[in-house]
Amino acid sequence: MNSLYILVVWAIVWIFGYYVYARWVDRKVYKADPKRTTPAKMYMDGVDFMPAPKTVLFGFQLNSIAGAAPIIGPIVALQWGWLPALLWLAFGVFFIGWLHDYSSAMVSMRNDGDTFGAISYKLISPRARGILLTFIYFYLLLIAAAFGHVITKGLVGNPSLPFPMLVVVGVALLVGQLIYKTKVDILWTTIIAIILIFAGIWAGNYIHIKTSYTVMLIAVLIFGYVSAILPVWRFIQPYNYSSVYVVYFGIIAGVIGIIIGHKPLTLPAFTGWSIKIGPLWPMLFVTIACGCISGWHSLVSSTATSRQLANELDARPVAGGAMFAEFTIATIALIVCAVSFSGKAEYLQALKNPVGIFTLGLGNAITTLGFPASFAKSVSGAMILILALTIVNLVFRFMKVATVELLGDKIGIAKNAHVATIVALIFAFVLVKTGTWLYIWVLFGGANQLMAGLALLLVTLWLLSKGKNYKIAMIPMFFMYATTIAALIYISQKLLRLLFTGKVTGTKIIGNIIGWGAGILLVIIALILAYDGYIAFKKYKAMKAEEVSEE
Amino acid sequence: MAEQRTENGLLQKIKKFLYGFFAHGMVEETTRSRLYMEYYLILITYGNIIGIPFATNYYSLRLLPYHIPLFKPWKRWILREKDIFEMIREC
């Protein structure tokens, strides 16, 4: 089948999802009111609460939610064939993904811009907030391990990439210095940064850096340490700013390349109901998270975007629209990989290094535009590594804060920023070195989807408490909850079985035990919150019944 | 009318999108850092407004006219309960 047909599916989902279903929910369920004062206007303080134009916020939201996950998820999920992956992407974003992001923003906006921690305290139970904190810590650890491996493997597997990445890090430090200290005009700074980064990518083809996996992993963790410790303006901000140009050059060139090349899909449409990772349900649904539905987005929507929306009508184009845009990135990743291999065997062989798969796929698409093959592949490799490093540098910063919150009161030294960061780095190092990446990725996907399920639980309770049609969120919530818990139980029992049958040896035993423990802990957290949610659901249902009988 | 058309024109939309995509987060962080410094200054100069016993001095009075517009958002900011989700965003 020609790859252009997938773009047709993409367009149908976008048009009907965004212009029909999303508009109906916005107008009939939430009844978005342009006259209602939003928290951004009500509590305007110039920083946290500040109205911004919807086009600006759309760009901000897209940049905040789109990372490497919408690319890696579909690449891994191609093991079941491209059809199940495409169907889940299409139906997932249509019925769940955009609704989750949009509802997170709307519910927070209608609750004075409260975060999900505060809303869960109010709507579910006081303990829900504490449980969410523990959940967040393990969620972050799994993200750090999943992406730590992707980056390390990508750098070790392609010796032309470490040099460009060193250049990107150096340019980030330079950009921070030029903008904030030397006060050089941002236009000139941007031009210098882009030239240096692309020159670095080109030079990478001639300057190869080869080292062992462990040394490279330590280098990646040092990067995480530096980004967690340095002030935001010194490293993270300029890194994100200067490197994003490579990412979007890659995406735009890739899209044009796909359209011009319109190659046939070479991977099978469907390979079977059960493969090495596990059965299609529930495992496919946690393998593809971002690009379809991701719990991370609820954090962005509820803590940042909801406090900047100037008008309730802007929530759909900003939060919902950005989700459909991320779906586009995932679809591109799916296409470029499904057309790049001669068959399933070659793809499975390449799967050990997901960065390599994407580099090959997108590199081929960019080559169609006339760029040299070596340069095109380096840009593709640099692009995915930049996206993954963007996540790593934020995750360790978050983990530093979460470590202080969790342990600070009990262990005084944990309040020290360096100690808190090093603790997080050690956990991540142990998990990456001892765990099996495919299982870590699925556990990360499970944690991410569980976060989405929790967000949908809050949305359901809020809609019920306000007498609105709560079923639009409750049905997706049940699906996400059931799927995620089933996936986590499946992975945990698989890890345990591997342990007891003696199929894992040496340090992998530690990784299996950590993975099993994380999976079980996440299931327990999900069940506690589900129980509390059920009690809250009954309470709101009874309240509504009372109101009706009084009337 | 013509002005309004320009405001909503495609070029303006693209410019705003690019600003939002590339720079809004960075500008937001920088503004936040700057305003927090201001808030900390208000805290040590007028902490007595919210019950922290800092003695008002000559310099507090000299600075008062400049800080009056910030008192309302400052009080809301400092008295509002914050949780880990918010701290994650600010870290």
XYZ file of C-alpha atoms in Angstrom:
642
model
C 0.000 0.000 0.000
C 1.190 3.490 -0.762
C 2.221 5.551 2.244
C 0.088 8.495 1.075
C -3.071 6.580 2.136
C -1.911 6.899 5.728
C -1.822 10.660 5.256
C -5.451 10.448 4.097
C -6.387 8.656 7.350
C -4.475 11.346 9.242
C -6.435 14.122 7.486
C -9.808 12.439 8.181
C -9.005 12.043 11.872
C -7.890 15.649 12.100
C -10.943 17.078 10.316
C -13.631 15.017 12.076
C -11.860 14.910 15.420
C -11.045 18.564 15.699
C -13.820 20.262 13.748
C -16.730 17.964 14.607
C -16.274 15.978 17.834
C -14.069 18.493 19.652
C -16.357 21.383 18.686
C -19.395 19.455 19.941
C -17.741 18.725 23.314
C -16.560 22.322 23.622
C -19.988 23.810 22.906
C -22.421 21.251 24.291
C -20.623 19.578 27.205
C -18.291 22.183 28.663
C -20.300 25.070 27.214
C -17.180 27.188 26.786
C -18.187 30.768 27.408
C -16.146 33.653 25.975
C -17.654 35.983 28.584
C -16.508 33.937 31.592
C -13.419 35.409 33.240
C -10.506 32.993 33.075
C -7.946 32.580 35.913
C -5.383 34.281 33.665
C -7.447 37.469 33.804
C -8.891 37.044 37.282
C -5.582 36.457 39.057
C -3.214 38.158 36.636
C 0.141 38.505 38.379
C 2.418 38.933 35.394
C 3.955 35.486 35.739
C 1.941 32.419 36.704
C -1.376 33.904 35.695
C -1.027 35.905 32.526
C -3.311 35.955 29.477
C -1.590 35.168 26.189
C -2.886 35.007 22.581
C -4.097 31.573 21.526
C -1.621 31.297 18.643
C 1.271 31.922 21.028
C -0.117 29.379 23.473
C -0.627 26.808 20.728
C 3.081 27.023 19.865
C 4.008 26.878 23.549
C 1.772 23.871 24.228
C 3.068 21.983 21.186
C 6.674 22.631 22.163
C 5.957 21.490 25.733
C 4.257 18.204 24.812
C 6.131 17.043 21.706
C 9.309 15.125 22.525
C 10.937 11.909 21.381
C 8.146 9.650 22.676
C 5.696 10.221 19.758
C 8.509 9.050 17.479
C 9.856 6.075 19.451
C 6.423 4.675 20.445
C 5.195 4.018 16.878
C 8.647 2.647 15.895
C 8.468 0.016 18.638
C 4.768 -0.693 18.014
C 5.425 -1.572 14.366
C 6.227 -5.047 15.698
C 2.482 -5.779 15.595
C 2.333 -4.341 12.066
C 1.582 -0.832 10.878
C -2.204 -1.277 10.828
C -2.787 -1.813 14.581
C -0.388 1.054 15.333
C -2.191 3.365 12.911
C -5.646 2.381 14.193
C -4.676 2.994 17.815
C -3.127 6.352 16.896
C -6.233 7.388 14.976
C -8.926 6.168 17.398
C -6.863 7.014 20.462
C -6.349 10.648 19.558
C -9.919 10.992 18.225
C -11.753 9.708 21.304
C -9.249 10.106 24.132
C -6.071 12.064 23.390
C -7.368 15.523 22.548
C -10.212 15.192 25.096
C -7.696 14.445 27.838
C -5.516 17.474 27.059
C -8.426 19.816 26.489
C -10.350 18.663 29.587
C -7.259 18.994 31.776
C -6.993 22.631 30.745
C -10.739 23.291 31.087
C -11.129 21.627 34.503
C -8.115 23.473 35.852
C -9.419 26.724 34.364
C -12.841 26.260 35.990
C -11.064 25.561 39.320
C -9.184 28.858 39.542
C -6.142 27.459 37.725
C -5.527 24.782 40.383
C -3.041 22.020 39.610
C -4.117 18.365 39.479
C -2.621 17.778 42.925
C -4.933 20.385 44.429
C -7.944 19.255 42.383
C -7.450 15.600 43.381
C -7.270 16.740 47.027
C -10.603 18.503 46.616
C -12.430 16.040 44.350
C -11.095 12.622 45.403
C -9.477 12.520 48.834
C -6.707 14.229 50.863
C -4.454 11.185 50.527
C -4.757 11.261 46.733
C -2.273 14.107 46.553
C 0.400 12.236 48.562
C -0.091 9.109 46.470
C 0.299 11.128 43.293
C 3.699 12.365 44.509
C 5.013 8.804 44.934
C 3.583 7.941 41.561
C 5.288 10.940 39.950
C 8.686 9.864 41.332
C 8.536 6.396 39.793
C 7.104 7.824 36.621
C 10.093 10.166 36.314
C 12.552 7.369 37.098
C 11.111 5.232 34.315
C 11.280 8.169 31.886
C 14.941 8.780 32.843
C 15.848 5.119 32.334
C 13.885 4.689 29.085
C 15.356 7.778 27.433
C 18.791 7.357 29.058
C 19.141 4.057 27.217
C 17.782 5.433 23.919
C 20.343 8.257 23.953
C 23.278 6.078 25.028
C 22.508 3.386 22.484
C 22.033 6.011 19.774
C 25.395 7.632 20.541
C 27.282 4.328 20.799
C 25.601 2.866 17.711
C 26.383 5.855 15.504
C 29.897 7.290 16.087
C 29.125 10.318 13.910
C 26.561 11.612 16.448
C 28.544 12.250 19.699
C 30.482 15.164 18.177
C 27.341 17.036 16.954
C 25.770 16.527 20.392
C 28.850 18.001 22.065
C 28.527 20.959 19.699
C 24.827 21.334 20.615
C 25.724 21.414 24.337
C 28.522 23.937 23.712
C 26.233 26.113 21.589
C 23.582 26.049 24.361
C 26.110 27.406 26.867
C 27.229 30.014 24.331
C 23.654 31.099 23.556
C 22.909 31.496 27.286
C 26.000 33.648 27.649
C 25.251 35.748 24.554
C 21.591 36.411 25.352
C 21.711 36.950 29.084
C 25.218 38.188 29.821
C 26.645 39.796 26.680
C 23.157 40.989 25.607
C 23.695 40.172 21.935
C 20.590 40.582 19.760
C 18.552 37.344 19.746
C 18.384 37.291 15.935
C 22.175 37.255 15.601
C 22.483 34.750 18.424
C 20.001 32.472 16.659
C 21.827 32.726 13.332
C 25.173 31.928 14.981
C 23.629 28.985 16.883
C 21.996 27.476 13.777
C 25.191 27.785 11.704
C 27.312 26.210 14.449
C 24.893 23.330 15.072
C 24.506 22.410 11.393
C 28.280 22.750 10.918
C 28.714 20.398 13.887
C 26.311 17.873 12.336
C 28.233 18.028 9.060
C 31.598 17.724 10.848
C 30.294 14.690 12.745
C 30.626 12.671 9.557
C 34.397 13.188 9.734
C 34.969 13.278 13.494
C 33.904 9.941 14.933
C 33.837 9.331 18.696
C 33.723 5.700 19.799
C 33.440 4.523 23.375
C 31.811 1.836 25.480
C 28.142 1.820 26.509
C 28.937 2.436 30.194
C 31.214 5.420 29.520
C 28.611 6.958 27.217
C 25.855 6.383 29.785
C 27.940 8.163 32.415
C 28.463 11.051 29.966
C 24.678 11.260 29.427
C 24.090 11.273 33.198
C 26.689 14.029 33.636
C 24.653 15.987 31.090
C 21.581 15.336 33.279
C 23.471 16.496 36.370
C 24.637 19.717 34.712
C 21.140 20.553 33.494
C 19.646 19.841 36.932
C 22.144 22.006 38.782
C 22.764 24.992 36.498
C 20.258 27.862 36.508
C 17.506 27.461 33.894
C 18.706 30.484 31.903
C 22.269 29.165 31.775
C 21.612 25.820 30.112
C 18.099 24.340 29.751
C 16.457 27.378 28.168
C 19.183 28.071 25.587
C 19.533 24.318 24.890
C 15.827 23.963 24.126
C 15.794 27.176 22.134
C 18.860 26.618 19.955
C 18.381 22.914 19.278
C 14.711 22.997 18.317
C 15.584 24.380 14.864
C 17.255 21.072 13.947
C 14.176 19.164 15.099
C 11.761 21.124 12.987
C 14.055 21.207 9.996
C 13.999 17.394 10.229
C 10.205 17.210 10.519
C 9.449 19.635 7.692
C 12.020 18.058 5.374
C 10.686 14.612 6.341
C 7.056 15.498 5.524
C 8.012 16.952 2.146
C 10.230 13.924 1.515
C 7.367 11.511 2.282
C 5.012 13.342 -0.077
C 7.570 13.531 -2.896
C 8.843 9.976 -2.370
C 5.379 8.411 -1.601
C 6.994 5.005 -1.233
C 4.988 1.823 -0.612
C 4.845 0.426 2.906
C 7.274 -2.494 3.081
C 6.527 -3.759 6.585
C 3.529 -6.094 7.042
C 0.175 -4.550 7.975
C -0.392 -7.079 10.740
C 2.021 -9.596 12.233
C -0.112 -11.333 14.852
C -2.115 -10.912 18.043
C 0.787 -11.793 20.297
C 4.472 -11.034 19.809
C 7.621 -10.991 21.946
C 6.582 -7.941 24.038
C 3.171 -9.460 24.694
C -0.416 -9.573 23.410
C -1.769 -6.731 21.289
C -4.152 -5.792 24.099
C -2.988 -4.320 26.415
C 0.634 -3.948 25.326
C 0.183 -1.963 22.102
C -1.831 0.653 23.992
C 0.987 1.407 26.413
C 3.739 1.128 23.796
C 2.298 4.098 21.906
C 1.520 6.808 24.442
C 2.591 10.256 23.226
C 1.172 11.078 19.809
C -2.039 9.353 20.841
C -2.761 9.922 24.545
C -0.237 10.854 27.199
C -0.618 11.662 30.890
C 2.291 14.075 30.715
C 0.122 16.475 28.737
C -2.327 16.802 31.616
C 0.502 18.258 33.728
C 1.348 20.814 31.037
C -2.300 21.689 30.381
C -3.237 22.055 34.043
C -0.155 23.811 35.434
C 0.900 26.070 32.586
C -1.616 26.515 29.779
C -4.786 26.799 31.871
C -3.350 29.837 33.629
C -2.605 31.655 30.408
C -5.769 31.133 28.404
C -7.446 34.495 27.933
C -10.722 33.034 26.688
C -12.453 29.718 27.296
C -12.957 29.298 23.559
C -9.159 29.147 23.155
C -8.855 25.849 25.064
C -9.893 23.742 22.057
C -7.421 25.170 19.517
C -4.616 25.345 22.080
C -4.829 22.084 24.046
C -6.858 20.014 21.570
C -5.116 21.421 18.496
C -1.626 20.763 19.892
C -2.590 17.147 20.545
C -3.675 16.698 16.928
C -0.376 18.292 15.857
C 1.546 15.778 17.961
C -0.507 13.009 16.362
C 0.898 14.303 13.064
C 4.473 13.788 14.310
C 3.650 10.216 15.392
C 2.068 9.486 12.001
C 5.180 10.733 10.202
C 7.379 8.518 12.410
C 5.141 5.549 11.580
C 5.329 6.172 7.844
C 9.083 6.812 7.587
C 9.813 3.563 9.420
C 7.203 1.445 7.650
C 8.696 2.315 4.233
C 12.377 1.969 5.153
C 12.924 -1.766 5.589
C 12.954 -4.596 3.125
C 11.036 -6.772 5.551
C 10.129 -7.668 9.122
C 13.398 -9.490 9.843
C 15.507 -6.445 8.959
C 13.276 -4.202 11.072
C 13.461 -6.513 14.110
C 17.229 -6.637 13.805
C 17.370 -2.813 13.778
C 14.931 -2.474 16.705
C 17.764 -2.904 19.209
C 18.573 0.722 18.457
C 15.355 2.755 17.921
C 17.424 5.865 17.139
C 19.053 3.915 14.301
C 15.639 2.995 12.859
C 14.415 6.562 12.863
C 17.734 7.834 11.507
C 17.466 5.439 8.587
C 13.772 6.177 7.936
C 13.820 9.949 8.174
C 17.275 10.095 6.560
C 15.864 8.332 3.471
C 12.939 10.788 3.326
C 15.261 13.814 3.579
C 17.597 12.349 0.941
C 14.640 12.458 -1.493
C 14.951 16.264 -1.362
C 18.492 16.131 -2.694
C 20.489 16.355 0.520
C 23.569 14.079 0.776
C 22.674 10.776 2.441
C 25.312 11.063 5.182
C 24.146 14.575 6.138
C 20.453 13.563 6.053
C 21.090 10.615 8.371
C 23.129 12.744 10.768
C 20.354 15.382 10.935
C 17.768 12.656 11.644
C 19.961 11.092 14.344
C 20.736 14.463 15.911
C 17.047 15.362 15.826
C 15.861 12.385 17.855
C 18.781 12.632 20.290
C 18.061 16.325 20.843
C 14.424 15.515 21.610
C 15.408 12.729 24.009
C 18.018 14.913 25.752
C 15.394 17.655 26.163
C 13.368 15.171 28.192
C 16.361 13.924 30.201
C 17.450 17.404 31.207
C 13.967 18.213 32.513
C 13.423 14.858 34.194
C 16.480 15.081 36.438
C 15.486 18.588 37.428
C 12.006 17.350 38.317
C 13.448 14.366 40.181
C 15.654 16.694 42.205
C 12.554 18.586 43.386
C 10.580 15.387 43.975
C 13.463 13.859 46.022
C 13.551 16.966 48.224
C 9.756 16.759 48.669
C 9.714 13.026 49.418
C 12.804 12.714 51.628
C 13.652 16.287 52.661
C 11.737 16.215 55.953
C 13.048 12.803 56.995
C 16.649 12.995 55.788
C 18.096 16.489 56.104
C 20.873 15.958 53.563
C 18.300 15.132 50.861
C 17.394 18.831 50.833
C 20.776 19.548 49.246
C 20.263 20.021 45.489
C 23.461 18.130 44.567
C 22.636 15.174 46.822
C 19.034 15.015 45.550
C 20.233 15.053 41.936
C 22.944 12.442 42.523
C 20.411 10.124 44.223
C 18.185 10.401 41.142
C 21.150 9.793 38.806
C 22.228 6.673 40.716
C 18.704 5.218 40.544
C 18.582 5.897 36.809
C 22.083 4.432 36.234
C 21.227 1.217 38.089
C 17.936 0.808 36.209
C 19.468 1.461 32.774
C 22.449 -0.824 33.398
C 20.494 -3.697 34.849
C 17.076 -3.437 33.195
C 15.861 -4.649 29.813
C 15.012 -1.585 27.740
C 11.935 -2.950 26.012
C 10.308 -3.699 29.386
C 11.388 -0.333 30.823
C 9.822 1.386 27.802
C 6.563 -0.478 28.312
C 6.588 0.296 32.056
C 7.176 3.974 31.224
C 4.293 3.819 28.748
C 2.154 2.172 31.440
C 2.988 4.890 33.986
C 2.265 7.566 31.387
C -1.076 6.039 30.455
C -1.922 5.583 34.116
C -1.360 9.303 34.629
C -3.781 9.861 31.741
C -6.296 7.524 33.408
C -5.985 9.471 36.674
C -6.482 12.760 34.842
C -9.588 11.362 33.133
C -10.834 10.156 36.539
C -10.584 13.719 37.841
C -12.304 15.052 34.735
C -15.126 12.496 35.114
C -15.671 13.464 38.766
C -15.639 17.139 37.948
C -18.131 16.745 35.070
C -20.383 14.669 37.336
C -20.173 17.189 40.175
C -21.268 19.907 37.735
C -24.141 17.857 36.295
C -22.558 17.576 32.841
C -22.284 14.599 30.475
C -19.511 12.779 32.360
C -19.660 9.668 30.166
C -17.499 11.246 27.456
C -14.595 11.101 29.933
C -15.685 8.067 31.972
C -15.641 5.569 29.085
C -12.094 6.531 27.988
C -11.088 6.531 31.676
C -12.292 2.930 32.139
C -10.476 1.896 28.980
C -7.228 3.573 30.019
C -7.432 2.251 33.565
C -8.191 -1.334 32.564
C -5.585 -1.354 29.792
C -2.847 0.161 31.915
C -3.410 -2.075 34.922
C -3.541 -5.147 32.675
C -0.293 -4.077 30.959
C 1.496 -3.415 34.238
C 0.379 -6.757 35.687
C 1.394 -8.542 32.494
C 4.876 -7.000 32.497
C 5.374 -7.547 36.230
C 4.450 -11.235 36.030
C 6.649 -11.634 32.958
C 9.626 -10.097 34.756
C 8.982 -12.334 37.752
C 8.686 -15.442 35.565
C 11.962 -14.629 33.815
C 13.539 -14.296 37.242
C 12.297 -17.629 38.592
C 12.914 -19.631 35.447
C 16.548 -18.535 35.524
C 16.366 -16.816 32.128
C 17.966 -13.678 33.544
C 21.354 -13.792 35.156
C 23.952 -11.473 36.646
C 23.074 -7.793 37.040
C 19.889 -8.204 34.980
C 18.366 -9.813 38.094
C 18.505 -6.401 39.852
C 16.860 -4.698 36.853
C 14.113 -7.312 36.772
C 13.416 -6.881 40.485
C 13.285 -3.059 40.181
C 11.039 -3.300 37.105
C 8.742 -5.791 38.828
C 8.600 -3.619 41.971
C 7.839 -0.459 39.974
C 5.092 -2.245 38.042
C 3.430 -3.623 41.182
C 3.713 -0.284 42.983
C 2.049 1.520 40.098
C -0.794 -1.026 40.121
C -1.299 -0.560 43.882
C -1.351 3.228 43.453
C -3.862 2.921 40.607
C -6.125 0.682 42.692
C -6.053 2.961 45.745
C -6.927 5.975 43.616
C -9.622 3.983 41.795
C -11.175 3.049 45.152
C -11.071 6.644 46.391
C -12.433 7.754 43.019
C -15.311 5.292 43.294
C -16.215 6.611 46.776
C -16.109 10.172 45.428
C -18.210 9.117 42.411
C -20.905 7.664 44.687
C -20.855 10.840 46.799
C -21.366 13.148 43.801
C -23.995 10.841 42.331
C -25.951 10.940 45.617
C -25.618 14.713 45.779
C -27.010 15.052 42.260
C -29.904 12.701 43.095
C -30.696 14.820 46.163
C -30.679 17.989 44.101
C -33.097 16.455 41.594
C -35.484 15.240 44.331
C -35.444 18.693 45.999
C -36.371 20.315 42.703
C -10.765 47.766 10.649
C -7.641 47.508 8.535
C -5.622 47.420 11.739
C -7.735 44.548 13.033
C -7.245 42.644 9.794
C -3.483 42.990 10.138
C -3.691 41.786 13.743
C -5.468 38.611 12.683
C -3.646 38.142 9.378
C -1.939 34.908 8.485
C 1.510 36.452 8.788
C 0.721 37.689 12.300
C -0.567 34.261 13.242
C 2.592 32.599 11.973
C 4.725 35.123 13.841
C 2.787 34.522 17.055
C 2.981 30.748 16.626
C 6.738 30.895 16.080
C 7.142 33.167 19.080
C 5.045 30.798 21.194
C 6.891 27.765 19.919
C 10.435 29.039 20.194
C 10.474 31.811 22.773
C 7.338 32.026 24.952
C 8.554 29.497 27.526
C 11.934 31.204 27.708
C 10.390 34.679 28.138
C 8.004 33.301 30.754
C 10.861 31.782 32.784
C 12.887 34.971 32.625
C 9.923 37.111 33.666
C 9.195 34.684 36.473
C 12.765 34.887 37.795
C 12.658 38.682 37.655
C 9.286 38.994 39.378
C 10.191 36.484 42.079
C 13.200 38.626 42.959
C 10.838 41.561 43.231
C 8.477 39.517 45.413
C 11.309 38.511 47.730
C 12.265 42.174 48.053
C 8.658 43.018 48.919
C 8.669 40.190 51.464
C 11.705 41.533 53.325
C 10.591 45.145 53.149
C 6.850 44.810 53.819
C 6.567 41.353 55.388
C 4.573 42.910 58.253
C 1.593 43.233 55.870
C 1.112 39.469 56.029
C 2.126 39.123 59.677
C 5.879 38.587 59.411
C 7.403 40.966 61.943
C 9.865 42.984 59.850
C 10.174 46.530 61.106
C 9.215 49.095 58.480
C 12.147 51.392 57.872
C 12.895 54.555 55.953
C 13.775 52.685 52.758
C 10.537 50.707 52.855
C 8.645 53.970 52.809
C 10.767 55.335 49.969
C 10.066 52.192 47.916
C 6.365 52.044 48.777
C 5.021 53.981 45.740
C 6.878 51.648 43.374
C 5.635 48.494 45.028
C 1.994 49.363 45.644
C 0.813 47.985 42.251
C 2.462 44.654 43.046
C 0.984 44.167 46.518
C -2.176 42.416 45.369
C -0.544 39.785 43.127
C 2.297 39.392 45.663
C -0.117 38.604 48.498
C -1.960 36.120 46.324
C 1.306 34.520 45.242
C 2.783 34.198 48.716
C -0.377 33.046 50.480
C -1.522 30.587 47.810
C -0.850 26.958 48.689
C 1.538 25.303 46.250
C 1.964 21.619 45.550
C 4.574 19.477 43.861
C 3.024 19.901 40.422
C 3.522 23.619 40.634
C 7.044 23.245 41.986
C 7.900 20.919 39.120
C 6.859 23.621 36.698
C 8.952 26.224 38.445
C 12.055 24.129 39.046
